Short mmCIF file of C-alpha atoms in Angstrom, two decimals:
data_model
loop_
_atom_site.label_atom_id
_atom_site.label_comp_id
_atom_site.label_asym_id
_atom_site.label_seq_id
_atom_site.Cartn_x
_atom_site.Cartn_y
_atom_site.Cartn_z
CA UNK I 1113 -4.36 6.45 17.53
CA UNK I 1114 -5.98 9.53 15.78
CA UNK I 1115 -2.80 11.87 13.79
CA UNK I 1116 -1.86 13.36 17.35
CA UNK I 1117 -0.20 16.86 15.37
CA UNK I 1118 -1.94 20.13 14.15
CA UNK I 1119 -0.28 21.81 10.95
CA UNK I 1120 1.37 24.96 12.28
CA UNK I 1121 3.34 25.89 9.59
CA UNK I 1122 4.07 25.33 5.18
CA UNK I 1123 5.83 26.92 2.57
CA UNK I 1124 8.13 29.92 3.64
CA UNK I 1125 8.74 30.48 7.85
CA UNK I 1126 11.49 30.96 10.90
CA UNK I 1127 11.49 29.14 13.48
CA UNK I 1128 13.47 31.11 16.65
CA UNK I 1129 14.84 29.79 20.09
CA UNK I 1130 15.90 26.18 18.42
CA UNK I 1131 18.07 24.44 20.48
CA UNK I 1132 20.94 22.46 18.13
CA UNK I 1133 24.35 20.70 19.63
CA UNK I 1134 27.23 22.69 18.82
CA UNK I 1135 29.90 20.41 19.66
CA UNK I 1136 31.43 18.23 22.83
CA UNK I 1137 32.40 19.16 26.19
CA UNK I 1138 35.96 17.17 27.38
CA UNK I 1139 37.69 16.76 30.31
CA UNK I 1140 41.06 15.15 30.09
CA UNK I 1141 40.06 14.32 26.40
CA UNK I 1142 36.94 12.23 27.39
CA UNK I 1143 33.61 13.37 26.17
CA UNK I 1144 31.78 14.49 29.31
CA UNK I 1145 28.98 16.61 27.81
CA UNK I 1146 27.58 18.49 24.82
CA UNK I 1147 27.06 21.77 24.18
CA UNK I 1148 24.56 23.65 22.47
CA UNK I 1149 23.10 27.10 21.50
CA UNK I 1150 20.03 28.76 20.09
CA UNK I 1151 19.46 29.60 16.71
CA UNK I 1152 17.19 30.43 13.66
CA UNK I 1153 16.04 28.04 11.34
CA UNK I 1154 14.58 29.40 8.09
CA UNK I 1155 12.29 26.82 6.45
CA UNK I 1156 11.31 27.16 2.48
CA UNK I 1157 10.43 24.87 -0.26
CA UNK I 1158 10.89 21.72 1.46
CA UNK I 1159 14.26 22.48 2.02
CA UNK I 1160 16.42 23.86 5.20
CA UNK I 1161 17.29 27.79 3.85
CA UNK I 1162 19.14 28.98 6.13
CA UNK I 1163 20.60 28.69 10.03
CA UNK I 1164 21.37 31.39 11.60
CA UNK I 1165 22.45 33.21 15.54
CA UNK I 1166 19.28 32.94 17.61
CA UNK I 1167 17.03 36.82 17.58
CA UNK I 1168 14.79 36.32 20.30
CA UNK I 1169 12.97 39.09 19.03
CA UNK I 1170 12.34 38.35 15.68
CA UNK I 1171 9.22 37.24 13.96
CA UNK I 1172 8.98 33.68 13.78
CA UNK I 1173 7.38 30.74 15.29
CA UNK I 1174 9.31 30.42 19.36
CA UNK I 1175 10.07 26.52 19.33
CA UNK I 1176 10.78 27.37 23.44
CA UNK I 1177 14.24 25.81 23.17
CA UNK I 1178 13.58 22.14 22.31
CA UNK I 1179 16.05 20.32 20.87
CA UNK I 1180 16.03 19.76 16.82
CA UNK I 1181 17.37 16.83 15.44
CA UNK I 1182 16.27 14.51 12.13
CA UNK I 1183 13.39 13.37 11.79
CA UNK I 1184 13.06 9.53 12.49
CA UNK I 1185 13.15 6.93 9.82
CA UNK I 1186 12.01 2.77 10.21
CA UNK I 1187 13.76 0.64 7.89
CA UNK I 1188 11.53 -2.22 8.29
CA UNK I 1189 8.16 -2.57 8.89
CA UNK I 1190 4.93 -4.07 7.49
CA UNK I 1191 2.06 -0.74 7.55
CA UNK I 1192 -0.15 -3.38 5.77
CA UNK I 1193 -0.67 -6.08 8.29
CA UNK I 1194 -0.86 -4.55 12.17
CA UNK I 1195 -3.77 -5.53 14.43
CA UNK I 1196 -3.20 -2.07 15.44
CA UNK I 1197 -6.66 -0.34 15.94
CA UNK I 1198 -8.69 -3.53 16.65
CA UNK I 1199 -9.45 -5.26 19.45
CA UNK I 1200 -6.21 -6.62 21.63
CA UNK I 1201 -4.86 -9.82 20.22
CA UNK I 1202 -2.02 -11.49 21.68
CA UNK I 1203 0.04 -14.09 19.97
CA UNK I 1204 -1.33 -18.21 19.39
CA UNK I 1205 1.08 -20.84 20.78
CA UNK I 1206 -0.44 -22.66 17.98
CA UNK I 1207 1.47 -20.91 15.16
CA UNK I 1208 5.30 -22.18 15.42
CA UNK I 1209 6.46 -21.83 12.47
CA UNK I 1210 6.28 -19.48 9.16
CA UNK I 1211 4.58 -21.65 7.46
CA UNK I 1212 2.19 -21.72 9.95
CA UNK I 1213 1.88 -18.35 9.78
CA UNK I 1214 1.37 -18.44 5.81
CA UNK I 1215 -1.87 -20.60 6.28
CA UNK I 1216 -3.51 -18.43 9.02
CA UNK I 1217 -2.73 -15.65 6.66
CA UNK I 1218 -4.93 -17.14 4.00
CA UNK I 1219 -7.87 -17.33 5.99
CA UNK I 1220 -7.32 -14.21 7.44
CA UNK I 1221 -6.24 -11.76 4.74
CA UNK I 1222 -9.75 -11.15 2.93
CA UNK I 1223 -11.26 -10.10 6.38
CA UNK I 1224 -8.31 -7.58 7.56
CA UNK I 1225 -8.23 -6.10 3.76
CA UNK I 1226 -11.58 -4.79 4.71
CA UNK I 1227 -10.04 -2.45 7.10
CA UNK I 1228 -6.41 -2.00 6.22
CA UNK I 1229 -6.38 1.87 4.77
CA UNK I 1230 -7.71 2.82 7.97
CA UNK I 1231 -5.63 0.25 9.88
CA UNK I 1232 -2.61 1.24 7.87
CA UNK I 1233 -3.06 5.29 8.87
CA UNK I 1234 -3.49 4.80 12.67
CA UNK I 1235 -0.60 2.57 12.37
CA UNK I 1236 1.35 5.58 10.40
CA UNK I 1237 0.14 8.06 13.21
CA UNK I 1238 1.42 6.09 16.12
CA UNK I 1239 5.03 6.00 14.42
CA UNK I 1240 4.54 10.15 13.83
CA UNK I 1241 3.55 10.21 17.48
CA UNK I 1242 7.12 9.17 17.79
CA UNK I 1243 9.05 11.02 15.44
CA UNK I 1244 9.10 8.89 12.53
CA UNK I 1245 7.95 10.70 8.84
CA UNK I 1246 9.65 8.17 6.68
CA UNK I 1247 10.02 4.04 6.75
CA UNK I 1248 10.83 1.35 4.37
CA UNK I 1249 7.31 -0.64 4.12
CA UNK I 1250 6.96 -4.23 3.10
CA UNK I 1251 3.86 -5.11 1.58
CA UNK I 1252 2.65 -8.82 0.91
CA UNK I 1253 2.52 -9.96 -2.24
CA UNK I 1254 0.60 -13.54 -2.36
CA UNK I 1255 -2.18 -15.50 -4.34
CA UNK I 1256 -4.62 -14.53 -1.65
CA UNK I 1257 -4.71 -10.81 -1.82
CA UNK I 1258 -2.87 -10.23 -5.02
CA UNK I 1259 -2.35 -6.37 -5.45
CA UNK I 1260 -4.97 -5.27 -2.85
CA UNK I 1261 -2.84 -4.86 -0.08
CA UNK I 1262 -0.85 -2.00 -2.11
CA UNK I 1263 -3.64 -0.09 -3.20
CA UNK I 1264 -4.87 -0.15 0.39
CA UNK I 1265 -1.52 0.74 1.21
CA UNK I 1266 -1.05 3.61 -1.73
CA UNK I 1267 -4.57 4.50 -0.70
CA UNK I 1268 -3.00 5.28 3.02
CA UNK I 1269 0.24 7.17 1.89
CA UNK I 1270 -1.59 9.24 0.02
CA UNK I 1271 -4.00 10.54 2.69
CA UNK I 1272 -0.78 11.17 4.84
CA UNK I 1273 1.33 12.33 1.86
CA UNK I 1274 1.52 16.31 3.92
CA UNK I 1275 3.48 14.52 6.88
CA UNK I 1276 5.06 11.38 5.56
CA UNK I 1277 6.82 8.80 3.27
CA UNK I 1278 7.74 5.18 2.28
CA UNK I 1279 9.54 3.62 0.02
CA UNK I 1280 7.56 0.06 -1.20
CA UNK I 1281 9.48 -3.67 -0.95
CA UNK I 1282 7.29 -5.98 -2.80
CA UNK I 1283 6.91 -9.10 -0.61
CA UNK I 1284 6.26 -12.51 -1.17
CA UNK I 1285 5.07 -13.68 2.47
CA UNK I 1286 3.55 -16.88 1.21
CA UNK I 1287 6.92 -17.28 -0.77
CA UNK I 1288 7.41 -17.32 -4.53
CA UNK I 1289 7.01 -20.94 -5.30
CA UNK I 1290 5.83 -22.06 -2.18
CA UNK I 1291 2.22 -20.60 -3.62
CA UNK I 1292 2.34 -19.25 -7.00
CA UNK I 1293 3.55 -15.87 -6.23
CA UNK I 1294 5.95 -15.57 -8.93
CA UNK I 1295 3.59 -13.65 -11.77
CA UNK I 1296 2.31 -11.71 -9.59
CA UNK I 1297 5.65 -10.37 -8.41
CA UNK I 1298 6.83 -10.02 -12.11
CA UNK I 1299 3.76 -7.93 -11.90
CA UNK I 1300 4.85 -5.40 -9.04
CA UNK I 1301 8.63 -5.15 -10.35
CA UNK I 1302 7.02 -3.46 -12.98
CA UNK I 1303 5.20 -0.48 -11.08
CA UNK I 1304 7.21 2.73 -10.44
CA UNK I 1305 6.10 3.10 -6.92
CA UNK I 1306 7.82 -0.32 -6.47
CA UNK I 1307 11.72 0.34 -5.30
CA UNK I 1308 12.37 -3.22 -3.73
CA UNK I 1309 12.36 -6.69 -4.89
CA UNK I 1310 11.71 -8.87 -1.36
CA UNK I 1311 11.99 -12.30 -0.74
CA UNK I 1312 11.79 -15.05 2.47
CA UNK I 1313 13.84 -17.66 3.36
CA UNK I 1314 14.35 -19.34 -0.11
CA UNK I 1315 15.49 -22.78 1.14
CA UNK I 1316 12.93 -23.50 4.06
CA UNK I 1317 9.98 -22.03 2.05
CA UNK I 1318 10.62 -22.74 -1.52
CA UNK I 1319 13.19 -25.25 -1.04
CA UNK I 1320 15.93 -23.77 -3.16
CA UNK I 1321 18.25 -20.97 -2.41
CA UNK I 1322 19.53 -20.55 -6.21
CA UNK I 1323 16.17 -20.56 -7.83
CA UNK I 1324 14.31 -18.10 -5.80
CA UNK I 1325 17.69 -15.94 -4.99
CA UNK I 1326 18.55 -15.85 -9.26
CA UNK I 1327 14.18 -15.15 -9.70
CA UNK I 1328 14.88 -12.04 -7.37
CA UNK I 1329 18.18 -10.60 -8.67
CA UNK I 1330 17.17 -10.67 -12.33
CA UNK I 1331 13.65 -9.66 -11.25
CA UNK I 1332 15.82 -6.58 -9.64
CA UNK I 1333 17.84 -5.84 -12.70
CA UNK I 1334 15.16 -6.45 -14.96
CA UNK I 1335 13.03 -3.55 -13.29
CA UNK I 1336 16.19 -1.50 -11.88
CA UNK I 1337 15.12 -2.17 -8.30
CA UNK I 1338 16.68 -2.89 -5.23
CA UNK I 1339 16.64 -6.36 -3.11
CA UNK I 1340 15.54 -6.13 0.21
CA UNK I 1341 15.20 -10.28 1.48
CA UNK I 1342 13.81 -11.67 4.92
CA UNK I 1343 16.42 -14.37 5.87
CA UNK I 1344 15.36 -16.26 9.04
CA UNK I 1345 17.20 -19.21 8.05
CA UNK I 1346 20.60 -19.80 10.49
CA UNK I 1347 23.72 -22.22 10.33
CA UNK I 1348 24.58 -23.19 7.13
CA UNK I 1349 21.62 -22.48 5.11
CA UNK I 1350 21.47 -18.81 5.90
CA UNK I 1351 25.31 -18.44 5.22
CA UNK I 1352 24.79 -20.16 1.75
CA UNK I 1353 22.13 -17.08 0.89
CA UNK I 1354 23.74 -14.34 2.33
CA UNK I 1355 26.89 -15.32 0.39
CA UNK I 1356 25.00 -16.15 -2.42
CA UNK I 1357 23.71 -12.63 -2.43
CA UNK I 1358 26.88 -10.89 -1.99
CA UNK I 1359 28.46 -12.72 -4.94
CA UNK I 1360 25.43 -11.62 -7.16
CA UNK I 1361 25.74 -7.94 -5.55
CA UNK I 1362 29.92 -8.41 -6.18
CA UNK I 1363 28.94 -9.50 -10.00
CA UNK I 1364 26.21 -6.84 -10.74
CA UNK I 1365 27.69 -3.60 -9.29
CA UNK I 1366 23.98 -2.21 -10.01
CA UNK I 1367 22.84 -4.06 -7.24
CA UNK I 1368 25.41 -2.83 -4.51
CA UNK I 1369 24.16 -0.19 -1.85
CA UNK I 1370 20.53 -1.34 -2.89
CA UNK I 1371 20.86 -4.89 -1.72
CA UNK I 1372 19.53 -5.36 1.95
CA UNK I 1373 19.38 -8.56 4.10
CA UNK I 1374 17.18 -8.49 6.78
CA UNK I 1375 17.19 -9.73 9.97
CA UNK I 1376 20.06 -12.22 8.82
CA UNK I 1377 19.87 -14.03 11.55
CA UNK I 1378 22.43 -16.64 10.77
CA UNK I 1379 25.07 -13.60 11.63
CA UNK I 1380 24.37 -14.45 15.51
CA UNK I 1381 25.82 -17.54 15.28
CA UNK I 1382 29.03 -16.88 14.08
CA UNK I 1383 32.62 -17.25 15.92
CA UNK I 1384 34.24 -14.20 15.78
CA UNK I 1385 37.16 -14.54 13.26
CA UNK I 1386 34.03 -15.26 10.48
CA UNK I 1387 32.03 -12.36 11.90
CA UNK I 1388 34.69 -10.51 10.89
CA UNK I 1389 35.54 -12.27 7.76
CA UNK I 1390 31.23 -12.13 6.61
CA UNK I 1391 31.67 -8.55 7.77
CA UNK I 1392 34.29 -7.61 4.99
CA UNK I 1393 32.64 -9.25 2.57
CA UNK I 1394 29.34 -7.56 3.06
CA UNK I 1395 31.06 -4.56 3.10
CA UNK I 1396 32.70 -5.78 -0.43
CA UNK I 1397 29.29 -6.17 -2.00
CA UNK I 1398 27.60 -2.70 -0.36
CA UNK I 1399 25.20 -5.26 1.41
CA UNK I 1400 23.10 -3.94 3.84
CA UNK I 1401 21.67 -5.45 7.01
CA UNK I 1402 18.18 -4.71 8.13
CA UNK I 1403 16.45 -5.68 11.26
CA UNK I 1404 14.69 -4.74 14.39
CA UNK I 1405 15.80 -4.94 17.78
CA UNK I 1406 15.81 -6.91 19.73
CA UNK I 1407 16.30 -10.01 17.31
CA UNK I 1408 14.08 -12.56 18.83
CA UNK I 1409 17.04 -13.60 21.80
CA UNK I 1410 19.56 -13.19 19.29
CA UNK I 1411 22.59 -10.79 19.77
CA UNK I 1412 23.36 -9.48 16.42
CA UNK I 1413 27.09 -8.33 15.63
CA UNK I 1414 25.54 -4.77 15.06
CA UNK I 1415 29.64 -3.19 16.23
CA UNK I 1416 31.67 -5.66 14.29
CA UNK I 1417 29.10 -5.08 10.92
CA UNK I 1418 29.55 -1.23 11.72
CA UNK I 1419 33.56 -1.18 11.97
CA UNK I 1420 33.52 -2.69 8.26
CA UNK I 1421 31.23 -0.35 7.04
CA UNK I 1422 28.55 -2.02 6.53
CA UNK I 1423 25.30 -0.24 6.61
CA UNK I 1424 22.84 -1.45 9.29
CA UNK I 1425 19.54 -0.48 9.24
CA UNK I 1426 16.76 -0.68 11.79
CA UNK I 1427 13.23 -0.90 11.97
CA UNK I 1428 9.63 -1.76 14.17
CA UNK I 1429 9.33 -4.48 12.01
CA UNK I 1430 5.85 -5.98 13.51
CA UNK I 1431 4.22 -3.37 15.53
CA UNK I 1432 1.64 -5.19 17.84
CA UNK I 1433 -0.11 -7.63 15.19
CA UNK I 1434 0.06 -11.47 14.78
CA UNK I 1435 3.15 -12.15 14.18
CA UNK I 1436 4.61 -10.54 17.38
CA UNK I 1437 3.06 -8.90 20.40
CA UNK I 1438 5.65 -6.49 21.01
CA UNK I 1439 6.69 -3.25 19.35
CA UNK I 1440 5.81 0.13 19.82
CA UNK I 1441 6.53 1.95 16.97
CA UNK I 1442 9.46 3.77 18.82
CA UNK I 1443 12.79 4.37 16.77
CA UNK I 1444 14.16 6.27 19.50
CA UNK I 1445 13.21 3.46 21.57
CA UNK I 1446 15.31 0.76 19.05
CA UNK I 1447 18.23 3.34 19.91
CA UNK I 1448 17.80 2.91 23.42
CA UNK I 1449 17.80 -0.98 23.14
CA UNK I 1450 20.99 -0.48 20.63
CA UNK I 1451 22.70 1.51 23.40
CA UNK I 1452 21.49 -1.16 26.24
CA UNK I 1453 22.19 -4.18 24.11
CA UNK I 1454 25.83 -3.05 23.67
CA UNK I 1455 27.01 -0.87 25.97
CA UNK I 1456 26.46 2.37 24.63
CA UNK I 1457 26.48 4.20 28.15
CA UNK I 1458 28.62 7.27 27.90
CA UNK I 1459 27.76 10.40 26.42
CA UNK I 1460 29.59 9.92 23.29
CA UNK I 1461 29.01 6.74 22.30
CA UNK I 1462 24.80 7.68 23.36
CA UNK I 1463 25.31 10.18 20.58
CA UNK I 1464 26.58 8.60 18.12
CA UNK I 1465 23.83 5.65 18.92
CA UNK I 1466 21.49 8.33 17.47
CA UNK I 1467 22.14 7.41 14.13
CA UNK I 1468 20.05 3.73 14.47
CA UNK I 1469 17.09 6.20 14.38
CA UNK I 1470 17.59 8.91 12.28
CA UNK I 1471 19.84 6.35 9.28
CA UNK I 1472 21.30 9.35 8.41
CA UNK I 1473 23.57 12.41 9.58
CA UNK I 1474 23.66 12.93 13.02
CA UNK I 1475 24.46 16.26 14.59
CA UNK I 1476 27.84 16.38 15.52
CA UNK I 1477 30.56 14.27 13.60
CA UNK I 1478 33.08 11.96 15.78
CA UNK I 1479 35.45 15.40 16.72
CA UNK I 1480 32.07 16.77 17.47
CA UNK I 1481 32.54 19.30 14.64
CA UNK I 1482 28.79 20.50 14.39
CA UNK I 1483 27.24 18.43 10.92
CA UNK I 1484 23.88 19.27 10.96
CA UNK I 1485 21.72 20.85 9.77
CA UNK I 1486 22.99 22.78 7.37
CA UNK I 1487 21.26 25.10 4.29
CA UNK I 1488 19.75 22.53 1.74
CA UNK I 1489 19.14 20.03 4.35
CA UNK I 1490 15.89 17.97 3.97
CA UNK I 1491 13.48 20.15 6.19
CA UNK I 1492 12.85 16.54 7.85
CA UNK I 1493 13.22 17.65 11.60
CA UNK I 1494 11.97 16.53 15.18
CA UNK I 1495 11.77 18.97 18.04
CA UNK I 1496 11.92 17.04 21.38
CA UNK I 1497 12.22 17.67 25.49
CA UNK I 1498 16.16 16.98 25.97
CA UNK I 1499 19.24 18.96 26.83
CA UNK I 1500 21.15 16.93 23.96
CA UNK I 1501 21.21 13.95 21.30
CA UNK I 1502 22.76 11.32 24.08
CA UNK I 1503 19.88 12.40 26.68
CA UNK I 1504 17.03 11.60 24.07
CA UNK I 1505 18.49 8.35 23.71
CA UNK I 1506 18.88 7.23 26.59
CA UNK I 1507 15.43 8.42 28.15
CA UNK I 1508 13.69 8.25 25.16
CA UNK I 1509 12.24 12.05 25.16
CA UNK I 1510 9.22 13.09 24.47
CA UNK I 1511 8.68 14.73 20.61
CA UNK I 1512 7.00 17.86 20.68
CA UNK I 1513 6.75 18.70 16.74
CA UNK I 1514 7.43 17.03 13.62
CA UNK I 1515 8.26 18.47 10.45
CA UNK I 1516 8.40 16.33 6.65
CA UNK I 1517 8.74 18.42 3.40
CA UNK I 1518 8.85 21.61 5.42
CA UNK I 1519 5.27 21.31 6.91
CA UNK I 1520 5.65 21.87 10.44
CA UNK I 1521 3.32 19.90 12.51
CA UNK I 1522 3.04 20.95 16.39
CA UNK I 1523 1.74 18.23 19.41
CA UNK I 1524 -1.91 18.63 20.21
#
């Protein structure tokens, strides 16, 4: 997919006629609507100036009454390995397991690295197509492309720097020990544009959970990163990490709020009572969960982790490529699936199922007390086709503009 926006507006500009939610609509103290109103959103320096009563007849770009909400942001994905933009591939039934997958990497990696900047930006412009200007990127990390894949990846952020961002998670795919990954990664921690320290399933892969899990955390702390872990592993194995990791987040208060599990998949197979009781400690630690959805058949606690606090992030993850054949690149599509998955019907809890795409404010708090945006606001904004937040969730509306940094880019 070619960048599917035209720059319409930089620097210093109104926009008129935006449609923002204002607050709820109740009926016998039930949520039965939302309400909204036009106004005028002054954009300059990157930055939300002001918001102001709607002037119809002032100068300033007419936005026509779509609805502005936050931009879009993917917590997990992988912009360096897509088979997005080549030929349709769908998924082996030879390749079972990861370390499958490891080998065919190897033979495959020099070939794609060929084409991965260009790869990389159409992959970028179908998430912008909807909605999304910032993710969380994993990059691999392995003895078989070394650093290449992030300069190719660098190389791509920085020909879409105008209308997006990432923030880098080393990641050592072919695991650390498993191949000798482990000076090479000591080699990333070091780079500034690095901000996470990854890792995969440290027990089935490099057959210890303390020895790769203590590499990573000091490799964190060494380098003042963040951990951000793939954790297929269920039952007992996958507990032992994820507690392992909270008890190194619970000792190393640098580490909490930057430590991330994702997928965690050993979380679906919990009873309830130690849902609850993994749950409070994850909230303990400030560890994060961070997944796609849906996870592979697996129901994920997503309401239990939420009620402790515990922040949940979602992503793509793999968007089309060779390690699944699914995902679209949609965040407000992951919201949807949140909202199906769970329950999320009426037009409250739609609303507040918002906040699986945007991982940030939403619009209206829980009283419906209006939240956003507000002057100094990240001028990081979506305009779509809907009437309201819980009506672009649920049928996943079409994006009209997107704005990053306060460049305002408007649908072809």
């Amino acid at each position: 997919m070619q960048f599917p926006y035209q720059l319409t507006a930089k620097g210093k500009y109104t926009l008129k006629n935006v449609r923002l939610e204002t607050g709820f609509e109740y009926e016998n103290e039930e949520v039965i609507g939302t309400k909204t109103d036009l106004f005028s959103i002054e954009i300059e320096a990157g930055k939300i100036k002001t918001v102001k009563a709607n002037d119809p007849r002032s100068e300033g770009i007419d936005v026509k009454g779509y609805l502005m909400l936050p931009a879009f942001r993917d917590m997990h994905i992988h912009l360096d390995k897509t088979l997005y933009g080549l030929p349709w591939q769908a998924l082996s039934p030879k390749r079972k397991t990861v370390k499958d997958m490891i080998a065919y990497e190897q033979e495959i990696i020099p070939e794609l690295l060929k084409t991965s900047v260009s790869r990389a930006e159409q992959l970028i412009s179908l998430l912008q197509h909807y909605g999304t200007h910032f993710v969380r990127t994993h990059f691999n990390i392995d003895p078989t492309s070394g650093l290449k894949s992030l300069e190719h990846l660098e190389q791509a952020l920085e020909n879409k720097k105008d209308s997006f961002k990432a923030e880098l998670v080393a990641f050592p795919q072919h695991g650390v020990y498993y191949t000798e990954s482990a000076p090479l990664m000591k080699e990333a921690a070091q780079l500034k544009s690095i901000e996470f320290i990854g890792g995969l399933d440290p027990l089935s892969i490099d057959g210890s959970i303390e020895k790769v899990m203590d590499f990573t955390v000091q490799l964190a702390l060494d380098y003042h990163k963040g951990i951000d872990i793939h954790l297929h592993e269920t039952e007992e194995s996958g507990m032992k990490t994820i507690n392992y990791l909270i008890d190194k987040a619970i000792e190393n208060p640098e580490l909490q709020g930057k430590t991330f599990i994702s997928h965690a998949f050993a979380l679906a197979h919990l009873s309830p009572k130690e849902t609850e009781q993994i749950a409070e400690r994850l909230a303990e630690g400030k560890v994060g969960i961070a997944s796609s959805v849906p996870f592979k058949g697996k129901v994920m606690p997503i309401p239990i982790l939420k009620k402790y606090g515990v922040n949940v992030l979602i992503g793509n993850d793999n968007v089309q490529d060779y390690w699944s054949t699914f995902g679209s690149g949609s965040m407000l599509q992951k919201a949807n699936l949140i909202a199906e998955l769970y329950g999320y019907a009426t037009e409250y809890a739609l609303s507040r199922t918002l906040q699986f795409a945007v991982q940030n404010i939403i619009p209206l708090d829980e009283k419906g007390n209006q939240q956003w945006p507000k002057a100094g606001d990240e001028a990081a904004i979506i305009l779509t086709d809907a009437s309201c937040s819980a009506e672009a969730v649920s049928r996943m509306s079409e994006i009209k503009a997107l704005m990053n940094d306060g460049n305002l880019f408007w649908r072809n």
